[in-house]
PDB file of C-alpha atoms in Angstrom:
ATOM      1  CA  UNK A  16      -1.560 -10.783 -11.951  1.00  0.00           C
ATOM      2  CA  UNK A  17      -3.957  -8.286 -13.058  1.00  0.00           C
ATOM      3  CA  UNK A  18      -6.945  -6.574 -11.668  1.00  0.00           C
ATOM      4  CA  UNK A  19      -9.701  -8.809 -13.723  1.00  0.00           C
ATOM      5  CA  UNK A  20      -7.497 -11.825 -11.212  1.00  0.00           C
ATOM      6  CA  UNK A  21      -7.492  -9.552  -7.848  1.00  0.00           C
ATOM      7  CA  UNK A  22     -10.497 -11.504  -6.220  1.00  0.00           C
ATOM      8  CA  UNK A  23     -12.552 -10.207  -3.503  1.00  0.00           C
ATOM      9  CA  UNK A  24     -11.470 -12.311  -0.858  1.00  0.00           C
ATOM     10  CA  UNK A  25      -8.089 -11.017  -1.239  1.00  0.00           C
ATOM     11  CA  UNK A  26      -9.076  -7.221  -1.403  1.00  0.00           C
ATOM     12  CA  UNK A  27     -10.845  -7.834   1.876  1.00  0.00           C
ATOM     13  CA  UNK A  28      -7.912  -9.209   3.732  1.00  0.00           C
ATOM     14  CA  UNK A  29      -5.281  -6.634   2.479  1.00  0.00           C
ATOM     15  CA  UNK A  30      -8.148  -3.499   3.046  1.00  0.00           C
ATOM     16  CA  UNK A  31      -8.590  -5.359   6.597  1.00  0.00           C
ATOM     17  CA  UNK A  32      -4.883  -4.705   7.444  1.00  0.00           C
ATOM     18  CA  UNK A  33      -5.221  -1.150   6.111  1.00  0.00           C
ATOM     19  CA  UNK A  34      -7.890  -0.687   8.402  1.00  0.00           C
ATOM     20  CA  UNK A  35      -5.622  -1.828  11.533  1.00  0.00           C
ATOM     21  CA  UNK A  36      -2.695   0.404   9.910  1.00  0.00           C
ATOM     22  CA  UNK A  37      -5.125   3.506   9.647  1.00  0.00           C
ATOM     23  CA  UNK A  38      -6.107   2.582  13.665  1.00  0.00           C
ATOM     24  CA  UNK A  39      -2.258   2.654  15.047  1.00  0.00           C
ATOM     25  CA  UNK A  40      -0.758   5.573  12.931  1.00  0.00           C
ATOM     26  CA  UNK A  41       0.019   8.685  14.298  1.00  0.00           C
ATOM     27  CA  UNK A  42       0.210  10.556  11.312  1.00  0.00           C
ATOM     28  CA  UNK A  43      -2.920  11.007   8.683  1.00  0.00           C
ATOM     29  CA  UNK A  44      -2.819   7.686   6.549  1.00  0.00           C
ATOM     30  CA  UNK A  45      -5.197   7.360   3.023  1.00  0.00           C
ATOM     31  CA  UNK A  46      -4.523   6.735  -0.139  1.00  0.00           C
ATOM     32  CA  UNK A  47      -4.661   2.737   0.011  1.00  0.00           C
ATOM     33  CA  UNK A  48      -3.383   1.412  -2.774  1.00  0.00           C
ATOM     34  CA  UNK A  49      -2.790  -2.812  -3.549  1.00  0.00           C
ATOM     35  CA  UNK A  50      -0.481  -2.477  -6.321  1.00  0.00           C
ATOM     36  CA  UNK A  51       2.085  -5.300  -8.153  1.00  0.00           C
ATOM     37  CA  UNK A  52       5.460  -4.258  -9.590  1.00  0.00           C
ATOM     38  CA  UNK A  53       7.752  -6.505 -11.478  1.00  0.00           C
ATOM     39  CA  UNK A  54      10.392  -6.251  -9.295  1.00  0.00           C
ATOM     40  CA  UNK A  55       8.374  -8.527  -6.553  1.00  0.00           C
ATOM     41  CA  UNK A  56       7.501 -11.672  -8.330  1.00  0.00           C
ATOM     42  CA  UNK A  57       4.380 -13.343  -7.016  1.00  0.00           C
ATOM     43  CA  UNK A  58       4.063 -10.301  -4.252  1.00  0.00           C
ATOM     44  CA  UNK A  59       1.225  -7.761  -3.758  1.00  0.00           C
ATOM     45  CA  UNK A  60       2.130  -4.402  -1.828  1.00  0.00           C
ATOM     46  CA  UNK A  61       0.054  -2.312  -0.060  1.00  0.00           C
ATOM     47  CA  UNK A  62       0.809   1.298  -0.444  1.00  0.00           C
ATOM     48  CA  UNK A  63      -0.213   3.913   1.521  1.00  0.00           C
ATOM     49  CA  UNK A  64       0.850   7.743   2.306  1.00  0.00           C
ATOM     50  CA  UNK A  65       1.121   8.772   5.759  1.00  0.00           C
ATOM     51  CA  UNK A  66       0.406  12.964   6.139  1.00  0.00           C
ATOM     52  CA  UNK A  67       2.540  13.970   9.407  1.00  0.00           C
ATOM     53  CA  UNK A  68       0.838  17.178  10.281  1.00  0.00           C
ATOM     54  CA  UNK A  69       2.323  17.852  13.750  1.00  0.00           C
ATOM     55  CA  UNK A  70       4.135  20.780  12.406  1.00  0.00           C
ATOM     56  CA  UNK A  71       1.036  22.325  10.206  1.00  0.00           C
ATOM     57  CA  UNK A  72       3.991  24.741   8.678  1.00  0.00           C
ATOM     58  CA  UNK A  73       6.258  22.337   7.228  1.00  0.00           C
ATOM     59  CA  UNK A  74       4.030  18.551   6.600  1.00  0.00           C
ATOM     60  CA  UNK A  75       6.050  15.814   5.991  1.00  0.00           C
ATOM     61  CA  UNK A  76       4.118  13.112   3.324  1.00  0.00           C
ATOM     62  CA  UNK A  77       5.667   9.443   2.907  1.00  0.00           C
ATOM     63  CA  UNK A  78       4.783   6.478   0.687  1.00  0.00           C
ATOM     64  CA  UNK A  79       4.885   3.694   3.055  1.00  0.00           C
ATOM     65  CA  UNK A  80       4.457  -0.261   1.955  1.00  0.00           C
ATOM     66  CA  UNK A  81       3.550  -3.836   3.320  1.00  0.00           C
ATOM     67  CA  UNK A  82       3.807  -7.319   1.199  1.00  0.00           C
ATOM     68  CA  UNK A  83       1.331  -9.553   1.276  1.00  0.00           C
ATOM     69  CA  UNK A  84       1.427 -13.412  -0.366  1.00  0.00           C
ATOM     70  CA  UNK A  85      -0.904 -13.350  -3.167  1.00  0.00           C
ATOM     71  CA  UNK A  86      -3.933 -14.763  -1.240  1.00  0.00           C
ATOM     72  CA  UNK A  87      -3.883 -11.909   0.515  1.00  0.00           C
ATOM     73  CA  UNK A  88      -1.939 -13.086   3.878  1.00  0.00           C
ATOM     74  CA  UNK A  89       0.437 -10.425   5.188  1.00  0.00           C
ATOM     75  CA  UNK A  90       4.095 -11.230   5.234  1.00  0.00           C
ATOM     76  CA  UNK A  91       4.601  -7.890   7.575  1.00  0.00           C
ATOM     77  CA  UNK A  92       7.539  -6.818   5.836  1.00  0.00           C
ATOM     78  CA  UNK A  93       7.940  -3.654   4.194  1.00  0.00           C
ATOM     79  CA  UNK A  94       9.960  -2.898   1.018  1.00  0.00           C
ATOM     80  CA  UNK A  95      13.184  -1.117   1.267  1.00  0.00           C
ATOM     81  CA  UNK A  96      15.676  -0.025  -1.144  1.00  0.00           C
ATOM     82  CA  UNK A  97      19.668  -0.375  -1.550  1.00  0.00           C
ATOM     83  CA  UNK A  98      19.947   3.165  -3.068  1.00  0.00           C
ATOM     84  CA  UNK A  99      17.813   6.378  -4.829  1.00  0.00           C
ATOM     85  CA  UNK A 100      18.496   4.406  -8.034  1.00  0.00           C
ATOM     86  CA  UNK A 101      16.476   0.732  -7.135  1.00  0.00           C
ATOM     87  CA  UNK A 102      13.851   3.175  -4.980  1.00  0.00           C
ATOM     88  CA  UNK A 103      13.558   5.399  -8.177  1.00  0.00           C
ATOM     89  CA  UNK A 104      12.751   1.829 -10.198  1.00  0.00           C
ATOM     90  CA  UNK A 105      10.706  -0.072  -7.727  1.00  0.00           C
ATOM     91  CA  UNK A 106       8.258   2.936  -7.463  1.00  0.00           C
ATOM     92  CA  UNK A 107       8.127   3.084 -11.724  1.00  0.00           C
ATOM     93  CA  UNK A 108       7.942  -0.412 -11.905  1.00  0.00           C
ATOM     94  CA  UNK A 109       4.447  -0.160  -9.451  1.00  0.00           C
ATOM     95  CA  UNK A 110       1.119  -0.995 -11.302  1.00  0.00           C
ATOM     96  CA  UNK A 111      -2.039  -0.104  -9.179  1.00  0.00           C
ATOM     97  CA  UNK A 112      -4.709  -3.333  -8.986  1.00  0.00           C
ATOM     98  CA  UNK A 113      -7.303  -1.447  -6.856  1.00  0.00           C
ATOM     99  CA  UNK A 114      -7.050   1.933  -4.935  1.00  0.00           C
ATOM    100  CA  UNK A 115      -9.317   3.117  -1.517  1.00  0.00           C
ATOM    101  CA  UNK A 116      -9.121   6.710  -0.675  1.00  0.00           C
ATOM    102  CA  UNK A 117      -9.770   5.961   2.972  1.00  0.00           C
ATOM    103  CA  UNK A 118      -9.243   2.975   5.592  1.00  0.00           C
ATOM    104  CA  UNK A 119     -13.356   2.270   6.609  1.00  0.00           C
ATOM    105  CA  UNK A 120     -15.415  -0.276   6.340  1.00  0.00           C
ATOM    106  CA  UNK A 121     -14.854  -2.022   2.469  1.00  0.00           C
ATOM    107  CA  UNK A 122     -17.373  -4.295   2.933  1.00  0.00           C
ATOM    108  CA  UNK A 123     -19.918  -1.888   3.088  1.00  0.00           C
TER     109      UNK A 123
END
C-alpha cells in the first residue's frame, strides 16, 4: 500500500479515531501519523506522540500506536514489542502514508 492507494474514506475514519484519542488523553497528543511498516502485513498504524507535561521540568514524550484493517476500521490494539531489538526494527521499518499535526476537524 502506498499513499497514491490511501483513499479518503479511510483517512477520515483513522483521523476520526485520532480525534476521540486527542479528546480522552491526559497528556498533549499531535503528531498524527497513518503509517505502514513491513513488519504488519495488510495493517495500517496510527502513530501519535503523547507530550506529558505535568512535570514542566522533566517532560516525558512517547510514540504511541493503534492498528487499523486497511479500510480503515480500528482493530483497538496497539503494537508492542518482544525486546529493544524488534522495537528498534518495527519503528525503521515505519513508512509514513499521510501525517496531521493536530487532532481537529479533517474534513474541513
Amino acid at each position: 500500500m502506498n499513499k497514491k492507494t490511501l483513499k479518503q474514506s479511510v483517512i477520515y475514519k483513522i483521523m476520526d479515531r485520532a480525534i476521540d484519542i486527542n479528546k480522552a488523553c491526559t497528556a498533549q497528543c499531535r503528531d498524527f501519523q497513518i503509517m505502514v511498516s513491513t513488519m504488519r502485513k495488510n495493517i495500517l498504524i496510527l502513530r501519535w506522540t503523547t507530550i506529558d507535561i505535568s512535570n514542566i521540568d522533566n517532560p516525558v514524550q512517547c510514540y504511541r500506536y493503534e492498528c487499523f484493517k486497511t479500510d480503515g476500521t480500528s482493530q483497538l490494539c496497539s503494537i508492542h514489542y518482544a525486546d529493544q531489538e524488534e522495537a528498534n526494527d518495527f519503528i525503521w521499518s515505519l513508512e509514513p502514508l499521510y501525517h496531521q499535526q493536530y487532532a481537529i476537524d479533517h474534513k474541513l
